[in-house]
XYZ file of C-alpha atoms in Angstrom:
675
model
C -52.074 -25.173 5.085
C -50.946 -22.736 2.370
C -48.808 -25.353 0.643
C -51.748 -27.796 0.395
C -53.980 -25.118 -1.074
C -51.317 -24.079 -3.608
C -50.823 -27.693 -4.680
C -54.584 -28.137 -5.165
C -54.755 -25.013 -7.372
C -51.723 -26.156 -9.340
C -53.332 -29.525 -10.067
C -56.505 -27.804 -11.280
C -54.431 -25.695 -13.701
C -52.310 -28.568 -15.067
C -55.125 -29.765 -17.371
C -55.373 -26.353 -19.056
C -52.619 -25.901 -21.660
C -51.368 -22.343 -22.012
C -52.164 -20.565 -25.276
C -48.792 -18.739 -25.183
C -45.543 -20.357 -23.963
C -41.885 -19.427 -24.364
C -41.048 -23.033 -25.378
C -44.098 -24.990 -26.640
C -45.754 -24.369 -30.030
C -48.356 -21.592 -30.331
C -52.149 -22.191 -30.470
C -53.129 -22.038 -34.136
C -56.752 -20.887 -33.454
C -55.403 -17.989 -31.347
C -53.109 -16.788 -34.149
C -55.858 -17.237 -36.847
C -57.918 -14.527 -35.106
C -55.518 -11.863 -36.458
C -53.791 -13.572 -39.433
C -54.930 -15.146 -42.754
C -54.758 -18.957 -43.074
C -52.643 -18.723 -46.280
C -49.921 -16.917 -44.312
C -49.787 -19.668 -41.670
C -49.778 -22.804 -43.863
C -45.980 -22.851 -44.199
C -45.463 -22.309 -40.429
C -47.276 -25.418 -39.103
C -45.408 -27.867 -36.818
C -45.549 -31.314 -38.481
C -45.923 -33.012 -35.070
C -48.546 -31.031 -33.081
C -50.104 -29.227 -36.106
C -49.859 -25.897 -34.262
C -47.711 -22.856 -35.142
C -44.059 -23.906 -34.616
C -42.267 -22.152 -31.736
C -38.435 -21.953 -32.036
C -38.823 -23.607 -35.464
C -36.215 -26.071 -36.744
C -36.040 -27.506 -40.277
C -35.518 -31.235 -40.906
C -32.578 -31.852 -43.297
C -32.277 -35.649 -43.415
C -30.711 -37.134 -46.569
C -33.582 -39.650 -46.885
C -36.109 -36.944 -47.896
C -33.920 -34.221 -49.333
C -35.681 -34.517 -52.744
C -39.042 -33.512 -51.246
C -39.803 -29.917 -52.294
C -41.830 -29.006 -49.222
C -39.816 -27.959 -46.154
C -40.620 -29.834 -42.961
C -40.878 -27.531 -39.917
C -41.232 -28.646 -36.349
C -41.202 -26.812 -32.974
C -37.977 -27.352 -31.069
C -39.737 -28.644 -27.916
C -42.009 -30.954 -29.984
C -38.970 -32.388 -31.797
C -37.082 -33.088 -28.555
C -40.099 -34.820 -27.004
C -40.734 -36.867 -30.193
C -37.117 -37.997 -30.513
C -37.046 -38.951 -26.832
C -40.260 -41.004 -27.106
C -39.263 -42.714 -30.436
C -35.595 -43.497 -29.779
C -34.294 -40.724 -32.057
C -36.237 -41.735 -35.196
C -37.249 -39.076 -37.741
C -40.894 -37.934 -37.421
C -41.316 -37.948 -41.260
C -40.062 -41.394 -42.445
C -39.157 -43.071 -39.142
C -35.501 -43.543 -40.141
C -32.637 -43.188 -37.663
C -30.132 -40.352 -37.357
C -32.536 -37.471 -37.813
C -30.743 -34.267 -38.842
C -32.123 -30.754 -38.395
C -31.048 -27.098 -38.074
C -32.446 -23.874 -36.674
C -34.340 -21.820 -39.262
C -33.600 -18.188 -38.445
C -35.780 -16.852 -41.291
C -38.864 -18.848 -40.192
C -38.303 -17.944 -36.533
C -38.122 -14.257 -37.466
C -41.302 -14.566 -39.567
C -43.236 -16.240 -36.725
C -42.019 -13.693 -34.133
C -43.414 -10.873 -36.324
C -47.002 -12.308 -36.406
C -49.660 -9.993 -34.932
C -51.780 -11.499 -32.084
C -54.154 -10.487 -29.270
C -53.458 -11.000 -25.545
C -53.421 -14.798 -24.891
C -55.026 -14.326 -21.472
C -57.943 -12.451 -23.102
C -58.234 -15.315 -25.614
C -58.324 -17.929 -22.813
C -60.927 -15.874 -20.897
C -63.253 -15.614 -23.910
C -62.804 -19.321 -24.550
C -63.920 -20.205 -20.987
C -66.914 -17.871 -21.238
C -68.061 -19.564 -24.448
C -67.890 -22.948 -22.724
C -70.053 -21.752 -19.798
C -72.547 -19.934 -22.021
C -73.188 -16.361 -23.136
C -73.096 -13.648 -20.472
C -75.623 -10.881 -20.867
C -76.833 -7.666 -19.307
C -75.087 -6.213 -16.303
C -72.785 -9.217 -15.909
C -71.408 -8.622 -19.405
C -70.717 -4.968 -18.572
C -68.859 -6.010 -15.432
C -66.749 -8.448 -17.452
C -65.811 -5.703 -19.921
C -63.912 -4.038 -17.100
C -61.706 -7.170 -16.782
C -60.726 -7.295 -20.440
C -57.287 -6.773 -22.053
C -57.440 -5.108 -25.470
C -53.720 -5.458 -26.199
C -52.675 -6.429 -29.743
C -49.021 -6.849 -30.740
C -46.257 -9.083 -32.148
C -45.477 -12.509 -30.677
C -41.895 -11.423 -29.800
C -43.330 -8.588 -27.647
C -45.929 -10.770 -25.903
C -43.761 -11.975 -22.968
C -42.906 -8.383 -22.026
C -46.612 -7.451 -22.167
C -47.648 -10.365 -19.943
C -44.909 -9.646 -17.376
C -45.361 -5.871 -17.134
C -48.610 -4.414 -18.494
C -51.344 -7.075 -18.817
C -54.409 -6.365 -16.645
C -55.395 -10.046 -16.461
C -53.514 -12.109 -13.901
C -53.915 -15.878 -13.693
C -54.130 -17.889 -10.492
C -50.818 -19.550 -11.480
C -49.103 -16.139 -11.298
C -50.598 -15.467 -7.872
C -49.359 -18.855 -6.631
C -45.867 -18.375 -8.035
C -45.729 -14.820 -6.624
C -46.671 -16.068 -3.131
C -44.064 -18.846 -3.342
C -41.395 -16.331 -4.341
C -42.308 -14.124 -1.387
C -42.118 -17.154 0.912
C -38.632 -18.045 -0.342
C -37.367 -14.489 0.111
C -38.748 -13.984 3.605
C -36.290 -15.037 6.300
C -38.404 -14.150 9.330
C -40.500 -17.172 10.342
C -43.185 -15.001 11.889
C -43.635 -13.019 8.675
C -43.799 -16.269 6.678
C -46.528 -17.582 8.948
C -48.493 -14.336 8.640
C -48.168 -14.380 4.869
C -49.290 -18.027 4.732
C -52.393 -17.280 6.787
C -53.069 -14.224 4.675
C -52.935 -16.210 1.453
C -55.121 -18.970 2.947
C -57.776 -16.462 3.892
C -57.438 -14.821 0.485
C -58.133 -18.141 -1.265
C -61.050 -18.793 1.098
C -62.301 -15.363 0.204
C -62.123 -16.141 -3.520
C -63.926 -19.442 -2.932
C -66.531 -17.646 -0.898
C -66.943 -15.074 -3.629
C -67.480 -17.801 -6.236
C -70.081 -19.479 -4.019
C -71.792 -16.152 -3.541
C -72.094 -15.692 -7.317
C -73.670 -19.139 -7.649
C -76.095 -18.329 -4.864
C -77.039 -15.025 -6.512
C -77.843 -16.838 -9.785
C -80.242 -19.122 -7.896
C -81.512 -16.435 -5.560
C -85.151 -17.051 -6.313
C -84.954 -20.765 -5.429
C -83.070 -20.815 -2.157
C -84.751 -21.118 1.253
C -84.397 -19.207 4.501
C -81.860 -21.743 5.767
C -79.618 -20.910 2.775
C -79.827 -17.203 3.658
C -78.767 -18.067 7.204
C -75.768 -19.965 5.806
C -74.935 -16.973 3.630
C -75.058 -14.704 6.675
C -72.892 -17.158 8.565
C -70.382 -17.156 5.725
C -70.478 -13.372 5.656
C -69.781 -13.256 9.394
C -66.907 -15.659 8.948
C -65.581 -13.466 6.152
C -65.804 -10.416 8.422
C -63.940 -12.263 11.192
C -61.282 -13.431 8.784
C -61.013 -9.922 7.412
C -60.491 -8.668 10.976
C -57.812 -11.341 11.493
C -56.062 -10.208 8.302
C -56.268 -6.609 9.499
C -54.801 -7.587 12.870
C -51.975 -9.488 11.209
C -51.301 -6.527 8.926
C -51.098 -4.284 11.989
C -48.652 -6.719 13.601
C -46.467 -6.573 10.498
C -46.544 -2.777 10.594
C -45.653 -2.846 14.303
C -42.675 -5.115 13.594
C -41.506 -2.748 10.863
C -41.880 0.221 13.216
C -39.874 -1.504 15.982
C -37.161 -2.470 13.483
C -36.916 1.117 12.218
C -36.683 2.411 15.799
C -33.853 -0.042 16.581
C -31.972 1.043 13.434
C -32.437 4.711 14.393
C -31.038 4.078 17.898
C -28.014 2.253 16.450
C -27.370 5.158 14.062
C -27.449 7.615 16.964
C -24.928 5.503 18.940
C -22.641 5.307 15.903
C -22.836 9.098 15.540
C -21.964 9.501 19.236
C -18.934 7.198 18.900
C -17.858 9.073 15.765
C -18.087 12.391 17.603
C -15.925 11.003 20.440
C -13.375 9.734 17.907
C -13.308 13.098 16.099
C -12.774 14.875 19.433
C -9.831 12.588 20.313
C -8.331 13.157 16.873
C -8.571 16.933 17.298
C -6.944 16.728 20.742
C -4.052 14.667 19.336
C -3.562 17.206 16.557
C -3.560 20.067 19.085
C -0.976 18.214 21.237
C 1.264 17.695 18.198
C 0.858 21.348 17.260
C 1.803 22.474 20.774
C 4.855 20.194 20.750
C 5.997 21.546 17.401
C 5.504 25.126 18.617
C 7.545 24.339 21.729
C 10.369 22.859 19.652
C 10.262 25.818 17.293
C 10.483 28.271 20.205
C 13.439 26.347 21.669
C 15.181 26.417 18.300
C 14.598 30.162 17.966
C 15.984 30.760 21.450
C 19.047 28.657 20.679
C 19.566 30.515 17.413
C 19.342 33.874 19.173
C 21.858 32.727 21.801
C 24.181 31.491 19.067
C 23.894 34.790 17.195
C 24.760 36.728 20.352
C 27.732 34.446 21.032
C 28.831 34.718 17.403
C 28.676 38.497 17.595
C 30.804 38.447 20.761
C 33.272 36.089 19.112
C 33.518 38.315 16.031
C 34.153 41.379 18.202
C 36.808 39.482 20.099
C 38.411 38.374 16.843
C 38.399 41.920 15.526
C 40.105 43.084 18.707
C 42.718 40.354 18.346
C 43.300 41.386 14.729
C 43.893 44.972 15.753
C 46.379 43.881 18.394
C 48.123 41.681 15.822
C 48.397 44.630 13.437
C 50.003 46.731 16.156
C 52.471 43.957 16.885
C 53.248 43.635 13.191
C 54.041 47.332 12.938
C 56.400 47.008 15.858
C 58.115 44.055 14.212
C 58.582 45.887 10.939
C 60.416 48.722 12.729
C 62.972 46.272 14.096
C 64.943 44.984 11.102
C 67.154 42.745 13.125
C 64.167 41.036 14.610
C 62.824 40.504 11.103
C 65.908 38.494 10.210
C 65.514 36.365 13.320
C 61.842 35.740 12.503
C 62.728 34.468 9.016
C 65.229 32.041 10.511
C 62.605 30.799 12.929
C 60.067 30.273 10.112
C 62.577 28.172 8.205
C 63.103 26.053 11.287
C 59.339 25.574 11.639
C 59.059 24.457 8.014
C 61.771 21.907 8.528
C 60.116 20.650 11.671
C 56.798 20.260 9.842
C 58.538 18.428 7.025
C 60.120 15.914 9.384
C 56.835 15.500 11.214
C 55.110 14.672 7.935
C 57.773 12.124 7.080
C 57.476 10.458 10.474
C 53.675 10.185 10.136
C 53.771 8.187 6.897
C 54.329 4.478 6.439
C 55.855 2.217 3.829
C 53.053 1.274 1.453
C 55.062 -1.304 -0.498
C 56.059 -3.016 2.741
C 52.409 -3.181 3.824
C 51.306 -4.678 0.504
C 54.056 -7.296 0.450
C 54.091 -8.392 4.081
C 50.599 -7.782 5.490
C 48.687 -10.883 6.548
C 45.766 -11.896 8.784
C 47.029 -11.557 12.343
C 43.800 -11.694 14.349
C 40.039 -12.357 14.138
C 37.544 -10.935 16.641
C 34.594 -13.318 17.152
C 31.474 -12.169 18.990
C 28.891 -10.695 16.617
C 26.314 -13.017 15.066
C 25.330 -10.816 12.114
C 26.737 -8.208 9.709
C 29.290 -5.794 11.221
C 28.117 -2.377 10.013
C 30.712 0.002 11.528
C 34.152 0.027 13.173
C 36.026 2.730 15.107
C 38.818 2.822 17.674
C 39.854 4.886 20.688
C 42.568 4.996 23.363
C 42.004 5.038 27.144
C 44.865 4.903 29.679
C 47.384 3.852 26.984
C 45.111 0.962 25.936
C 43.658 0.756 22.426
C 40.061 -0.378 21.955
C 37.979 -1.282 18.897
C 34.257 -0.499 18.915
C 31.850 -2.194 16.474
C 28.122 -1.979 15.658
C 26.221 -4.920 14.173
C 22.918 -6.104 12.734
C 22.640 -8.363 15.806
C 21.480 -5.183 17.696
C 24.643 -5.032 19.861
C 27.679 -2.768 20.201
C 30.910 -4.670 20.914
C 34.124 -3.348 22.536
C 37.430 -5.201 22.057
C 40.830 -4.737 23.733
C 43.187 -4.358 20.785
C 46.219 -5.155 22.951
C 45.107 -8.580 24.223
C 42.535 -9.343 21.462
C 39.608 -9.891 23.884
C 36.005 -8.649 23.862
C 35.441 -6.728 27.093
C 31.922 -5.302 26.632
C 28.703 -5.928 24.689
C 26.030 -3.206 24.888
C 22.440 -4.392 24.363
C 19.528 -2.017 24.079
C 18.881 -1.195 20.436
C 15.536 -2.398 19.096
C 16.932 -3.030 15.621
C 20.223 -3.204 13.719
C 22.859 -0.787 15.017
C 22.377 1.040 11.731
C 18.589 0.931 11.276
C 17.351 2.150 14.695
C 15.795 5.599 15.149
C 17.790 6.283 18.346
C 21.341 7.383 19.232
C 22.510 5.814 22.523
C 25.408 6.688 24.861
C 26.905 4.013 27.130
C 29.035 3.947 30.305
C 32.092 2.099 28.995
C 33.221 0.850 32.398
C 29.903 -0.174 33.982
C 27.996 -1.213 30.846
C 25.120 1.206 31.507
C 23.051 3.345 29.185
C 23.667 7.067 29.851
C 21.362 8.923 27.477
C 19.284 8.574 24.287
C 18.751 11.007 21.411
C 15.452 10.137 19.714
C 14.355 13.186 17.742
C 14.780 11.540 14.315
C 11.523 10.226 12.865
C 13.140 7.308 11.037
C 16.213 5.075 11.266
C 19.613 6.653 12.049
C 22.241 5.210 9.698
C 25.347 7.383 10.325
C 26.915 9.420 13.179
C 30.128 11.451 13.465
C 31.682 13.288 16.451
C 33.139 16.775 15.976
C 36.925 17.078 15.771
C 36.745 20.370 17.708
C 35.646 21.054 21.295
C 36.873 17.592 22.316
C 34.032 15.903 20.434
C 31.292 17.804 22.245
C 29.080 17.897 19.141
C 27.582 15.008 17.212
C 26.253 14.909 13.644
C 23.712 12.259 12.511
C 22.128 11.258 9.189
C 18.775 9.496 8.959
C 16.274 7.801 6.697
C 13.948 10.739 7.531
C 16.046 12.687 4.931
C 17.482 15.097 7.539
C 20.857 15.730 9.194
C 20.886 16.809 12.841
C 23.575 18.458 14.960
C 23.501 17.608 18.686
C 25.137 19.127 21.777
C 26.142 16.113 23.868
C 26.631 18.120 27.074
C 23.109 19.586 26.987
C 21.476 16.626 25.155
C 19.803 19.044 22.753
C 19.289 19.013 19.001
C 20.892 22.289 17.851
C 20.214 22.303 14.119
C 18.222 20.412 11.491
C 19.548 20.399 7.923
C 16.799 19.841 5.337
C 17.341 19.473 1.611
C 17.883 15.859 0.658
C 15.070 14.220 -1.302
C 15.853 10.701 -0.042
C 17.658 8.943 2.838
C 20.657 10.818 4.254
C 22.711 7.671 4.855
C 26.253 9.024 5.495
C 27.730 12.163 7.145
C 31.116 13.657 8.088
C 32.257 16.846 9.909
C 35.142 18.937 8.588
C 38.393 18.198 10.474
C 40.111 20.231 13.194
C 41.775 23.358 11.820
C 45.559 23.697 12.064
C 47.081 25.965 14.734
C 50.294 27.901 14.183
C 50.881 27.854 17.927
C 51.168 24.241 19.000
C 50.772 25.016 22.648
C 47.523 26.880 22.225
C 44.324 24.922 21.562
C 41.952 27.669 22.605
C 40.863 28.482 19.056
C 39.681 24.901 18.623
C 37.925 24.747 21.984
C 35.325 27.249 20.874
C 32.377 27.935 23.126
C 29.896 27.955 20.270
C 29.527 26.533 16.799
C 29.863 28.961 13.919
C 32.189 31.700 12.805
C 35.040 29.189 12.346
C 34.212 27.818 8.892
C 33.297 24.303 10.021
C 31.014 22.397 7.655
C 29.081 19.123 7.389
C 29.201 16.809 4.387
C 26.312 14.398 3.672
C 25.595 11.706 1.062
C 22.146 10.505 0.134
C 20.089 8.013 -1.813
C 19.058 11.010 -3.957
C 22.528 10.591 -5.630
C 23.855 13.941 -4.324
C 26.578 15.062 -1.908
C 25.780 18.281 -0.034
C 27.959 20.654 1.992
C 26.280 22.548 4.860
C 27.426 25.574 6.867
C 27.184 24.690 10.569
C 26.626 28.288 11.659
C 23.827 29.258 9.244
C 22.503 25.695 8.586
C 22.421 26.694 4.921
C 23.361 24.414 2.060
C 26.572 25.678 0.417
C 27.315 23.166 -2.350
C 25.579 20.282 -4.118
C 27.732 17.739 -5.961
C 25.993 15.743 -8.730
C 27.698 12.930 -10.590
C 27.070 9.597 -8.944
C 24.572 7.464 -10.848
C 23.139 5.701 -7.787
C 22.786 6.040 -4.003
C 25.828 7.326 -2.066
C 26.993 5.056 0.790
C 30.007 6.891 2.306
C 31.727 10.326 2.398
C 34.994 11.507 4.013
C 36.796 14.843 4.455
C 40.519 14.885 3.790
C 43.123 15.990 6.367
C 45.740 18.784 6.320
C 46.287 19.914 2.701
C 43.364 17.688 1.571
C 40.846 19.424 3.856
C 38.946 20.762 0.814
C 38.719 17.346 -0.865
C 35.708 15.044 -0.365
C 36.028 11.277 -0.926
C 32.864 9.259 -1.715
C 31.687 5.717 -2.528
C 28.413 4.683 -4.132
C 26.039 1.941 -5.206
C 27.190 2.751 -8.769
C 30.446 0.847 -7.865
C 32.627 3.960 -8.264
C 34.909 5.967 -5.927
C 35.052 9.729 -6.570
C 36.931 12.858 -5.418
C 35.315 16.303 -5.209
C 36.935 19.756 -4.774
C 34.981 22.099 -2.475
C 36.804 25.155 -3.812
C 35.911 24.572 -7.485
C 32.600 22.781 -6.778
C 33.640 20.050 -9.222
C 34.407 16.361 -9.417
C 38.171 15.950 -9.907
C 38.671 12.168 -10.107
C 36.686 8.946 -10.588
C 38.056 5.474 -9.757
C 36.394 2.482 -11.429
C 37.283 -1.095 -10.614
C 34.853 -2.434 -8.042
C 32.266 -4.971 -9.228
C 29.664 -4.184 -6.571
C 28.519 -1.526 -4.063
C 31.259 0.582 -2.426
C 30.286 0.611 1.280
C 33.281 2.354 2.866
C 36.120 4.781 1.930
C 39.133 6.064 3.900
C 42.258 8.205 3.482
C 45.089 5.763 4.235
C 48.230 6.750 6.223
C 50.369 5.805 3.194
C 52.096 8.315 0.877
C 53.799 7.319 -2.401
C 55.448 8.904 -5.439
C 56.594 12.252 -4.085
C 53.938 12.954 -1.468
C 50.951 11.484 -3.353
C 48.302 10.248 -0.940
C 46.740 6.772 -1.075
C 42.990 6.356 -0.681
C 41.218 3.112 0.091
C 37.739 1.623 -0.614
C 35.867 -1.487 0.578
C 33.079 -3.236 -1.343
C 30.664 -6.147 -1.325
C 32.709 -7.535 -4.245
C 34.920 -8.969 -1.419
C 37.855 -6.623 -2.057
C 39.622 -3.634 -0.449
C 41.289 -1.526 -3.136
C 44.070 1.075 -2.821
C 44.247 4.046 -5.242
C 46.735 6.842 -6.042
C 44.835 10.076 -5.333
C 46.521 11.793 -8.314
C 45.818 9.073 -10.851
C 42.575 7.365 -11.840
C 44.341 4.474 -13.532
C 44.267 0.918 -12.237
C 44.307 0.412 -8.475
C 47.684 0.241 -6.711
C 46.822 -2.871 -4.755
C 43.803 -5.183 -4.257
C 43.314 -6.993 -0.945
C 40.916 -9.917 -1.473
C 38.569 -11.296 1.164
C 36.409 -14.396 1.520
C 33.496 -12.210 2.625
C 31.848 -8.967 1.620
C 33.533 -5.878 3.114
C 31.063 -3.479 4.764
C 33.388 -1.269 6.859
C 37.121 -0.902 7.615
C 39.530 1.260 9.629
C 43.301 1.894 9.731
C 44.741 1.624 13.264
C 48.252 2.672 14.320
C 49.612 0.170 16.843
C 52.723 0.444 19.024
C 55.038 -2.554 18.631
C 58.478 -2.714 20.328
C 58.839 1.088 20.570
C 57.792 1.374 16.934
C 54.478 2.219 15.222
C 52.936 -0.042 12.613
C 49.688 0.131 10.641
C 46.925 -2.474 11.005
C 43.827 -2.701 8.803
C 40.589 -3.889 10.479
C 37.455 -4.670 8.486
C 33.985 -5.991 9.353
C 32.292 -8.731 7.344
C 28.786 -9.958 6.609
C 29.231 -13.020 8.878
C 29.863 -10.945 12.026
C 33.657 -11.408 12.133
C 36.238 -8.607 12.439
C 39.510 -9.337 10.646
C 42.844 -7.606 11.468
C 45.631 -7.460 8.864
C 49.129 -6.149 9.582
């Protein structure tokens, strides 16, 4: 219904050309009201004879000698060219050429004019006849007295003009219809506009009737009353529809309010759960802290008892020494005995070394262990019941055990959720029955290195992690004893200082200590922060920081016997370095590898008057041997077909003799044995 009415009104308005348009030329009579004719003569469109809008100037070669410039409105020119097959409107030749005239356009846009709607209104009134008296006063209320420049006219019509045409009302209603998505609201708006148009029609009829009031009959008055009643009914219908719209808005607002309240309730529940989780974490941390404090107090008490016991032993030793000094003959016998001990130690040292040149010249691949399906990350060995076993961890998430005597894999432990290098747990397994015994899972990120203590029969375990911490564990009690904080990046390798020498070979009590601390044992750690740090096990304090490596540190090792104060390290910077704990300095650097140094070891070989040989493995597919006292070229290079990630020296009994085998793990999951 509304669409038909709108179309009818649009057809009625098509015959009336607008005085002002953004595209068509401007009405000359309208502009003459406020401007002199002489000023407008040079601005006339040569096609429609009105004032040119968006003026262009003809520049054809055929009439370039004509002094007068030919202006034409841009829309008029396009229509003319389209209707006349592109021929020039001046001389009817082809290929008409023209250009925009910025100066003329600026001049026209500065012309002063009155409101075009006011002009159109006055024009219609003149056609219908002069309005006088009260009607003229009423019309004065609907006038627009605006006067301004043409370039400002569009803004005036859109924002401040008091006169609104029926075309604007129609376009406004159409725009509302297109924006409304609710069909019910569209229907209401359509009915509203229909009644509004009927009301306007009724109002016009009423004006006509009032003009002829003296001539109409009683029947006409009855029709007027009927129309008035209909208007009242329609007005009531509009009011009812308006109330319905308001009711819909109210219901919508209520629904939105209820949804907001539910969202607030859910948010409150979520906030409460979050607070409870934080309180649980806080309680857990307090519990751990209290356990740590209790353990520290127990350790301090035990340390104090140990110190008192040591002091008592020292006093007894002093008394014994005084007794020995009184007996001169006994002194002579003691000196003889010391000489014998030195000799015995010398021969022991000789028997524990192996022929390096023989190893280099005769070693070859004697065995390959096949079982892992991914990179072998670590290798170690142990002896049970006179049988030697190799243990290996791999990126295939398994731990393999191999019988070194018969070259067979006897166990494969499955249970890690990731690489046996990048899992945040430490797992203990029953070697015989292939069962998991216990799990340490206090690290908050992947564990990448572990080392058993050399004292107390390996009761304590040290671990380094990607959470930047080092932890010390008591295996018997399954507790984390200490946390060492200080590294600024991953703590990816650790080692514990070796077992201290005993003068009395038959007495191991001093190494089977009942507590950690008071014996000078330390932990060494390497990190991706490019530092090596030494930690005191008793106080958990950092003692030394070694700086020198130019990239992440992959491996660290304590030396044995006389090398106990020397640290060996390998790094992503491709170098191998030696550090002296006593002087807190780097003492040697070995360059030769072409890629990351993943593993370092002190070899069992001694050359050149008791000079130790160190060894390093790299992803450059080599294992290199170095003289610890010289940083010159490597002593020997063992080449491999695969990248070397880890290796271990193993002493093997062969025909009542002991030989040295070198085992290394590769990136393809194979373990190679050279000897």
